[in-house]
Amino acid sequence: HMRDSIRLVSQGLAYSLKCFVVNAVTTISEEMVDAYGYDGGADFLRDPTASGRASIVSPGGAVLIEADDDTEQLVILDIDPEAVVIPKMFHDVAGHYDRPELYRELFEVT
């Protein structure tokens, strides 16, 4: 199912980059199906397993909150932007684990 794939990719992206991932999606109305549903696309657009749901994923890859169903709704969550700092120190993908400038102030003896 597309929904499972979207969730898995979002979790992988959040974990790999140590960032929050916000998935913002829309509901699909019959007007949208009429506008975009040509050449067999209508069946795909009406398939509930072919779309994602709004969600927020943590830097560790956990789904923190997700829409309850496919109806129109807001997904709101307070997040702490500093939650990315410690995970990035342990898993620094940009520097292949070798970025002394990130740790210098933490371990510098004065």
Short mmCIF file of N, CA, C and O in Angstrom, two decimals:
data_model
loop_
_atom_site.label_atom_id
_atom_site.label_comp_id
_atom_site.label_asym_id
_atom_site.label_seq_id
_atom_site.Cartn_x
_atom_site.Cartn_y
_atom_site.Cartn_z
N HIS A 1 0.83 -1.18 0.00
CA HIS A 1 0.00 0.00 0.00
C HIS A 1 0.87 1.25 0.00
O HIS A 1 1.92 1.29 0.65
N MET A 2 0.41 2.25 -0.69
CA MET A 2 1.13 3.52 -0.77
C MET A 2 1.27 4.16 0.62
O MET A 2 2.32 4.71 0.95
N ARG A 3 0.23 4.07 1.43
CA ARG A 3 0.27 4.68 2.77
C ARG A 3 1.42 4.10 3.59
O ARG A 3 2.15 4.84 4.25
N ASP A 4 1.60 2.80 3.54
CA ASP A 4 2.70 2.17 4.29
C ASP A 4 4.05 2.63 3.75
O ASP A 4 4.99 2.84 4.52
N SER A 5 4.15 2.76 2.44
CA SER A 5 5.40 3.21 1.84
C SER A 5 5.73 4.64 2.24
O SER A 5 6.88 4.96 2.55
N ILE A 6 4.71 5.50 2.23
CA ILE A 6 4.93 6.90 2.63
C ILE A 6 5.38 6.97 4.08
O ILE A 6 6.31 7.70 4.42
N ARG A 7 4.75 6.19 4.95
CA ARG A 7 5.14 6.18 6.37
C ARG A 7 6.58 5.69 6.52
O ARG A 7 7.39 6.29 7.23
N LEU A 8 6.93 4.61 5.84
CA LEU A 8 8.27 4.04 5.94
C LEU A 8 9.34 5.02 5.43
O LEU A 8 10.36 5.23 6.07
N VAL A 9 9.08 5.64 4.29
CA VAL A 9 10.04 6.59 3.73
C VAL A 9 10.19 7.80 4.65
O VAL A 9 11.29 8.30 4.87
N SER A 10 9.08 8.28 5.20
CA SER A 10 9.13 9.42 6.13
C SER A 10 9.95 9.08 7.36
O SER A 10 10.75 9.90 7.83
N GLN A 11 9.75 7.90 7.90
CA GLN A 11 10.52 7.48 9.08
C GLN A 11 12.00 7.35 8.74
O GLN A 11 12.86 7.77 9.52
N GLY A 12 12.30 6.78 7.59
CA GLY A 12 13.70 6.65 7.18
C GLY A 12 14.36 7.99 6.96
O GLY A 12 15.51 8.20 7.35
N LEU A 13 13.65 8.91 6.35
CA LEU A 13 14.18 10.25 6.10
C LEU A 13 14.44 10.97 7.42
O LEU A 13 15.51 11.56 7.63
N ALA A 14 13.48 10.92 8.33
CA ALA A 14 13.64 11.58 9.63
C ALA A 14 14.83 11.00 10.38
O ALA A 14 15.65 11.74 10.93
N TYR A 15 14.95 9.68 10.40
CA TYR A 15 16.05 9.03 11.11
C TYR A 15 17.40 9.35 10.46
O TYR A 15 18.36 9.69 11.14
N SER A 16 17.44 9.26 9.16
CA SER A 16 18.71 9.48 8.45
C SER A 16 19.21 10.92 8.59
O SER A 16 20.40 11.14 8.77
N LEU A 17 18.31 11.87 8.50
CA LEU A 17 18.71 13.28 8.56
C LEU A 17 18.61 13.88 9.95
O LEU A 17 18.97 15.03 10.17
N LYS A 18 18.07 13.11 10.90
CA LYS A 18 17.88 13.58 12.28
C LYS A 18 17.08 14.88 12.29
O LYS A 18 17.49 15.89 12.84
N CYS A 19 15.93 14.83 11.63
CA CYS A 19 15.07 15.99 11.55
C CYS A 19 13.62 15.55 11.75
O CYS A 19 13.31 14.37 11.69
N PHE A 20 12.76 16.51 12.01
CA PHE A 20 11.33 16.24 12.04
C PHE A 20 10.83 16.21 10.61
O PHE A 20 11.28 17.00 9.77
N VAL A 21 9.93 15.32 10.31
CA VAL A 21 9.29 15.27 8.99
C VAL A 21 7.81 15.56 9.20
O VAL A 21 7.16 14.92 10.02
N VAL A 22 7.31 16.54 8.47
CA VAL A 22 5.90 16.90 8.53
C VAL A 22 5.27 16.53 7.19
O VAL A 22 5.67 17.07 6.15
N ASN A 23 4.35 15.60 7.22
CA ASN A 23 3.63 15.21 6.01
C ASN A 23 2.31 15.94 5.98
O ASN A 23 1.45 15.72 6.83
N ALA A 24 2.16 16.82 5.03
CA ALA A 24 0.92 17.57 4.85
C ALA A 24 0.24 17.03 3.60
O ALA A 24 0.83 17.03 2.52
N VAL A 25 -0.98 16.55 3.75
CA VAL A 25 -1.71 15.98 2.62
C VAL A 25 -3.09 16.60 2.56
O VAL A 25 -3.52 17.30 3.48
N THR A 26 -3.78 16.36 1.50
CA THR A 26 -5.14 16.88 1.33
C THR A 26 -6.10 15.72 1.11
O THR A 26 -5.69 14.64 0.69
N THR A 27 -7.35 15.96 1.39
CA THR A 27 -8.37 14.98 1.04
C THR A 27 -8.64 15.13 -0.45
O THR A 27 -8.39 16.18 -1.04
N ILE A 28 -9.15 14.08 -1.05
CA ILE A 28 -9.41 14.10 -2.49
C ILE A 28 -10.92 14.15 -2.70
O ILE A 28 -11.63 13.20 -2.38
N SER A 29 -11.39 15.26 -3.23
CA SER A 29 -12.81 15.46 -3.48
C SER A 29 -13.19 14.89 -4.84
O SER A 29 -12.33 14.61 -5.68
N GLU A 30 -14.47 14.75 -5.08
CA GLU A 30 -14.93 14.31 -6.39
C GLU A 30 -14.56 15.32 -7.47
O GLU A 30 -14.31 14.94 -8.61
N GLU A 31 -14.50 16.60 -7.13
CA GLU A 31 -14.05 17.61 -8.09
C GLU A 31 -12.62 17.34 -8.52
O GLU A 31 -12.28 17.49 -9.70
N MET A 32 -11.79 16.93 -7.57
CA MET A 32 -10.39 16.62 -7.91
C MET A 32 -10.33 15.37 -8.77
O MET A 32 -9.55 15.30 -9.72
N VAL A 33 -11.14 14.37 -8.45
CA VAL A 33 -11.18 13.16 -9.26
C VAL A 33 -11.59 13.50 -10.69
O VAL A 33 -10.98 13.02 -11.65
N ASP A 34 -12.61 14.36 -10.83
CA ASP A 34 -13.04 14.77 -12.17
C ASP A 34 -11.93 15.50 -12.91
O ASP A 34 -11.74 15.31 -14.11
N ALA A 35 -11.20 16.34 -12.20
CA ALA A 35 -10.15 17.14 -12.84
C ALA A 35 -8.91 16.32 -13.19
O ALA A 35 -8.30 16.54 -14.23
N TYR A 36 -8.54 15.37 -12.33
CA TYR A 36 -7.28 14.64 -12.52
C TYR A 36 -7.46 13.17 -12.84
O TYR A 36 -6.48 12.47 -13.08
N GLY A 37 -8.68 12.70 -12.84
CA GLY A 37 -8.91 11.26 -12.96
C GLY A 37 -9.07 10.73 -14.36
O GLY A 37 -9.86 9.83 -14.60
N TYR A 38 -8.34 11.24 -15.31
CA TYR A 38 -8.42 10.74 -16.68
C TYR A 38 -7.49 9.56 -16.88
O TYR A 38 -6.59 9.30 -16.07
N ASP A 39 -7.71 8.80 -17.95
CA ASP A 39 -6.89 7.63 -18.31
C ASP A 39 -6.76 6.63 -17.16
O ASP A 39 -5.67 6.11 -16.89
N GLY A 40 -7.85 6.36 -16.47
CA GLY A 40 -7.82 5.37 -15.39
C GLY A 40 -7.37 5.92 -14.06
O GLY A 40 -7.29 5.17 -13.08
N GLY A 41 -7.06 7.19 -13.98
CA GLY A 41 -6.59 7.78 -12.73
C GLY A 41 -7.65 7.89 -11.66
O GLY A 41 -7.33 7.97 -10.47
N ALA A 42 -8.92 7.88 -12.04
CA ALA A 42 -10.00 8.02 -11.06
C ALA A 42 -9.99 6.88 -10.05
O ALA A 42 -10.19 7.10 -8.85
N ASP A 43 -9.76 5.66 -10.52
CA ASP A 43 -9.71 4.52 -9.60
C ASP A 43 -8.59 4.68 -8.58
O ASP A 43 -8.75 4.40 -7.40
N PHE A 44 -7.44 5.14 -9.05
CA PHE A 44 -6.31 5.36 -8.15
C PHE A 44 -6.64 6.44 -7.13
O PHE A 44 -6.38 6.30 -5.94
N LEU A 45 -7.22 7.54 -7.59
CA LEU A 45 -7.54 8.65 -6.69
C LEU A 45 -8.60 8.28 -5.66
O LEU A 45 -8.61 8.83 -4.55
N ARG A 46 -9.46 7.35 -5.98
CA ARG A 46 -10.50 6.91 -5.04
C ARG A 46 -10.02 5.80 -4.10
O ARG A 46 -10.69 5.48 -3.13
N ASP A 47 -8.88 5.21 -4.38
CA ASP A 47 -8.37 4.10 -3.58
C ASP A 47 -7.82 4.64 -2.26
O ASP A 47 -6.83 5.37 -2.25
N PRO A 48 -8.43 4.30 -1.12
CA PRO A 48 -7.97 4.84 0.16
C PRO A 48 -6.57 4.39 0.56
O PRO A 48 -5.91 5.04 1.36
N THR A 49 -6.09 3.30 -0.01
CA THR A 49 -4.74 2.84 0.34
C THR A 49 -3.67 3.49 -0.53
O THR A 49 -2.49 3.25 -0.33
N ALA A 50 -4.08 4.33 -1.48
CA ALA A 50 -3.13 4.95 -2.40
C ALA A 50 -2.68 6.33 -1.94
O ALA A 50 -1.95 7.01 -2.65
N SER A 51 -3.10 6.75 -0.77
CA SER A 51 -2.70 8.08 -0.31
C SER A 51 -2.14 8.00 1.10
O SER A 51 -2.38 7.03 1.82
N GLY A 52 -1.41 9.02 1.46
CA GLY A 52 -0.87 9.09 2.81
C GLY A 52 -1.83 9.82 3.73
O GLY A 52 -2.92 10.23 3.32
N ARG A 53 -1.41 9.95 4.95
CA ARG A 53 -2.16 10.73 5.93
C ARG A 53 -1.22 11.75 6.54
O ARG A 53 -0.03 11.51 6.66
N ALA A 54 -1.78 12.87 6.94
CA ALA A 54 -0.98 13.89 7.59
C ALA A 54 -0.32 13.28 8.83
O ALA A 54 -0.95 12.52 9.56
N SER A 55 0.95 13.61 9.04
CA SER A 55 1.66 13.06 10.19
C SER A 55 2.89 13.90 10.51
O SER A 55 3.32 14.71 9.70
N ILE A 56 3.43 13.65 11.70
CA ILE A 56 4.69 14.26 12.11
C ILE A 56 5.56 13.14 12.66
O ILE A 56 5.12 12.35 13.51
N VAL A 57 6.79 13.06 12.16
CA VAL A 57 7.73 12.00 12.52
C VAL A 57 8.92 12.62 13.25
O VAL A 57 9.42 13.67 12.85
N SER A 58 9.37 11.97 14.31
CA SER A 58 10.48 12.48 15.12
C SER A 58 11.82 12.24 14.46
O SER A 58 11.94 11.39 13.57
N PRO A 59 12.88 12.93 14.93
CA PRO A 59 14.23 12.69 14.40
C PRO A 59 14.72 11.25 14.60
O PRO A 59 15.63 10.81 13.92
N GLY A 60 14.09 10.53 15.49
CA GLY A 60 14.43 9.12 15.70
C GLY A 60 13.65 8.18 14.82
O GLY A 60 13.87 6.97 14.83
N GLY A 61 12.71 8.70 14.05
CA GLY A 61 11.94 7.89 13.13
C GLY A 61 10.58 7.43 13.65
O GLY A 61 9.87 6.71 12.96
N ALA A 62 10.21 7.85 14.85
CA ALA A 62 8.91 7.46 15.41
C ALA A 62 7.81 8.38 14.89
O ALA A 62 7.99 9.59 14.82
N VAL A 63 6.68 7.79 14.53
CA VAL A 63 5.52 8.59 14.15
C VAL A 63 4.93 9.14 15.44
O VAL A 63 4.43 8.40 16.28
N LEU A 64 5.01 10.46 15.60
CA LEU A 64 4.54 11.10 16.83
C LEU A 64 3.03 11.31 16.82
O LEU A 64 2.38 11.22 17.86
N ILE A 65 2.49 11.62 15.66
CA ILE A 65 1.05 11.85 15.52
C ILE A 65 0.69 11.62 14.06
O ILE A 65 1.50 11.87 13.16
N GLU A 66 -0.52 11.12 13.85
CA GLU A 66 -0.98 10.85 12.50
C GLU A 66 -2.49 11.08 12.46
O GLU A 66 -3.18 10.86 13.45
N ALA A 67 -3.00 11.52 11.31
CA ALA A 67 -4.44 11.71 11.15
C ALA A 67 -5.17 10.41 11.48
O ALA A 67 -4.67 9.31 11.20
N ASP A 68 -6.34 10.54 12.08
CA ASP A 68 -7.11 9.37 12.49
C ASP A 68 -7.67 8.57 11.32
O ASP A 68 -7.79 7.36 11.38
N ASP A 69 -8.05 9.27 10.26
CA ASP A 69 -8.66 8.62 9.10
C ASP A 69 -8.45 9.52 7.89
O ASP A 69 -7.64 10.43 7.93
N ASP A 70 -9.20 9.26 6.83
CA ASP A 70 -9.01 10.01 5.59
C ASP A 70 -9.88 11.26 5.48
O ASP A 70 -9.93 11.88 4.43
N THR A 71 -10.56 11.62 6.55
CA THR A 71 -11.37 12.83 6.51
C THR A 71 -10.47 14.05 6.69
O THR A 71 -9.33 13.96 7.16
N GLU A 72 -11.00 15.21 6.32
CA GLU A 72 -10.24 16.45 6.48
C GLU A 72 -10.07 16.76 7.96
O GLU A 72 -11.04 16.77 8.72
N GLN A 73 -8.84 16.97 8.39
CA GLN A 73 -8.55 17.26 9.79
C GLN A 73 -7.17 17.89 9.92
O GLN A 73 -6.35 17.78 9.02
N LEU A 74 -6.94 18.54 11.03
CA LEU A 74 -5.64 19.12 11.32
C LEU A 74 -4.87 18.17 12.23
O LEU A 74 -5.43 17.57 13.14
N VAL A 75 -3.59 18.08 11.98
CA VAL A 75 -2.70 17.30 12.84
C VAL A 75 -1.73 18.30 13.44
O VAL A 75 -0.93 18.91 12.73
N ILE A 76 -1.84 18.50 14.75
CA ILE A 76 -1.06 19.54 15.43
C ILE A 76 -0.29 18.91 16.58
O ILE A 76 -0.83 18.12 17.35
N LEU A 77 0.97 19.30 16.71
CA LEU A 77 1.81 18.77 17.78
C LEU A 77 2.88 19.80 18.12
O LEU A 77 3.49 20.38 17.23
N ASP A 78 3.10 20.05 19.39
CA ASP A 78 4.22 20.89 19.81
C ASP A 78 5.48 20.05 19.73
O ASP A 78 5.53 18.93 20.25
N ILE A 79 6.51 20.60 19.08
CA ILE A 79 7.79 19.89 18.99
C ILE A 79 8.88 20.79 19.55
O ILE A 79 8.76 22.01 19.58
N ASP A 80 9.94 20.17 19.99
CA ASP A 80 11.09 20.89 20.51
C ASP A 80 12.19 20.85 19.45
O ASP A 80 12.77 19.79 19.21
N PRO A 81 12.48 21.97 18.79
CA PRO A 81 13.51 21.98 17.75
C PRO A 81 14.87 21.48 18.24
O PRO A 81 15.66 20.96 17.46
N GLU A 82 15.14 21.61 19.53
CA GLU A 82 16.42 21.14 20.06
C GLU A 82 16.50 19.61 20.12
O GLU A 82 17.57 19.06 20.37
N ALA A 83 15.39 18.94 19.85
CA ALA A 83 15.39 17.48 19.87
C ALA A 83 16.26 16.89 18.76
O ALA A 83 16.55 15.69 18.78
N VAL A 84 16.71 17.70 17.82
CA VAL A 84 17.57 17.20 16.76
C VAL A 84 19.06 17.26 17.12
O VAL A 84 19.88 16.62 16.47
N VAL A 85 19.41 17.99 18.16
CA VAL A 85 20.82 18.24 18.47
C VAL A 85 21.55 16.98 18.90
O VAL A 85 22.57 16.60 18.31
N ILE A 86 21.08 16.32 19.94
CA ILE A 86 21.78 15.13 20.45
C ILE A 86 21.84 14.02 19.41
O ILE A 86 22.92 13.44 19.19
N PRO A 87 20.74 13.69 18.74
CA PRO A 87 20.85 12.65 17.70
C PRO A 87 21.87 12.99 16.62
O PRO A 87 22.59 12.10 16.15
N LYS A 88 21.97 14.26 16.25
CA LYS A 88 22.95 14.64 15.22
C LYS A 88 24.39 14.48 15.73
O LYS A 88 25.30 14.22 14.95
N MET A 89 24.57 14.63 17.03
CA MET A 89 25.93 14.45 17.58
C MET A 89 26.36 12.99 17.52
O MET A 89 27.53 12.69 17.33
N PHE A 90 25.42 12.09 17.66
CA PHE A 90 25.75 10.67 17.64
C PHE A 90 25.76 10.07 16.25
O PHE A 90 26.42 9.07 16.00
N HIS A 91 25.00 10.65 15.35
CA HIS A 91 24.88 10.10 14.00
C HIS A 91 24.98 11.25 13.02
O HIS A 91 23.98 11.73 12.49
N ASP A 92 26.18 11.70 12.78
CA ASP A 92 26.41 12.86 11.93
C ASP A 92 26.56 12.41 10.48
O ASP A 92 27.65 12.13 10.01
N VAL A 93 25.46 12.37 9.77
CA VAL A 93 25.48 11.87 8.40
C VAL A 93 26.22 12.79 7.45
O VAL A 93 26.79 12.34 6.46
N ALA A 94 26.24 14.08 7.71
CA ALA A 94 26.89 15.03 6.81
C ALA A 94 28.41 14.91 6.86
O ALA A 94 29.08 15.19 5.89
N GLY A 95 28.95 14.52 8.00
CA GLY A 95 30.40 14.47 8.15
C GLY A 95 30.94 13.07 8.30
O GLY A 95 32.09 12.88 8.65
N HIS A 96 30.13 12.08 8.02
CA HIS A 96 30.52 10.68 8.13
C HIS A 96 31.16 10.39 9.48
O HIS A 96 32.23 9.80 9.57
N TYR A 97 30.52 10.87 10.54
CA TYR A 97 30.91 10.62 11.92
C TYR A 97 32.24 11.26 12.31
O TYR A 97 32.78 10.99 13.35
N ASP A 98 32.81 12.09 11.45
CA ASP A 98 34.11 12.66 11.75
C ASP A 98 34.05 14.17 11.57
O ASP A 98 34.56 14.70 10.59
N ARG A 99 33.43 14.87 12.52
CA ARG A 99 33.31 16.31 12.43
C ARG A 99 33.78 16.93 13.75
O ARG A 99 32.99 17.27 14.61
N PRO A 100 35.08 17.07 13.94
CA PRO A 100 35.59 17.58 15.21
C PRO A 100 35.07 18.97 15.57
O PRO A 100 34.96 19.29 16.75
N GLU A 101 34.72 19.77 14.58
CA GLU A 101 34.22 21.11 14.88
C GLU A 101 32.89 21.07 15.62
O GLU A 101 32.53 22.01 16.31
N LEU A 102 32.16 19.97 15.53
CA LEU A 102 30.89 19.84 16.25
C LEU A 102 31.11 19.54 17.73
O LEU A 102 30.28 19.87 18.56
N TYR A 103 32.19 18.89 18.04
CA TYR A 103 32.43 18.45 19.41
C TYR A 103 33.45 19.31 20.17
O TYR A 103 33.58 19.21 21.37
N ARG A 104 34.17 20.14 19.48
CA ARG A 104 35.28 20.88 20.06
C ARG A 104 34.90 21.60 21.35
O ARG A 104 35.56 21.44 22.37
N GLU A 105 33.82 22.36 21.33
CA GLU A 105 33.46 23.13 22.52
C GLU A 105 33.00 22.24 23.67
O GLU A 105 33.12 22.62 24.83
N LEU A 106 32.50 21.07 23.37
CA LEU A 106 32.03 20.18 24.42
C LEU A 106 33.19 19.54 25.19
O LEU A 106 33.07 19.25 26.36
N PHE A 107 34.29 19.29 24.49
CA PHE A 107 35.38 18.56 25.12
C PHE A 107 36.65 19.39 25.32
O PHE A 107 37.63 18.90 25.82
N GLU A 108 36.60 20.63 24.96
CA GLU A 108 37.77 21.49 25.10
C GLU A 108 38.00 21.82 26.57
O GLU A 108 37.11 22.24 27.29
N VAL A 109 39.19 21.59 27.03
CA VAL A 109 39.56 21.87 28.42
C VAL A 109 40.11 23.28 28.49
O VAL A 109 40.99 23.66 27.72
N THR A 110 39.55 24.07 29.39
CA THR A 110 40.03 25.44 29.50
C THR A 110 40.82 25.64 30.77
O THR A 110 40.74 24.94 31.72
#
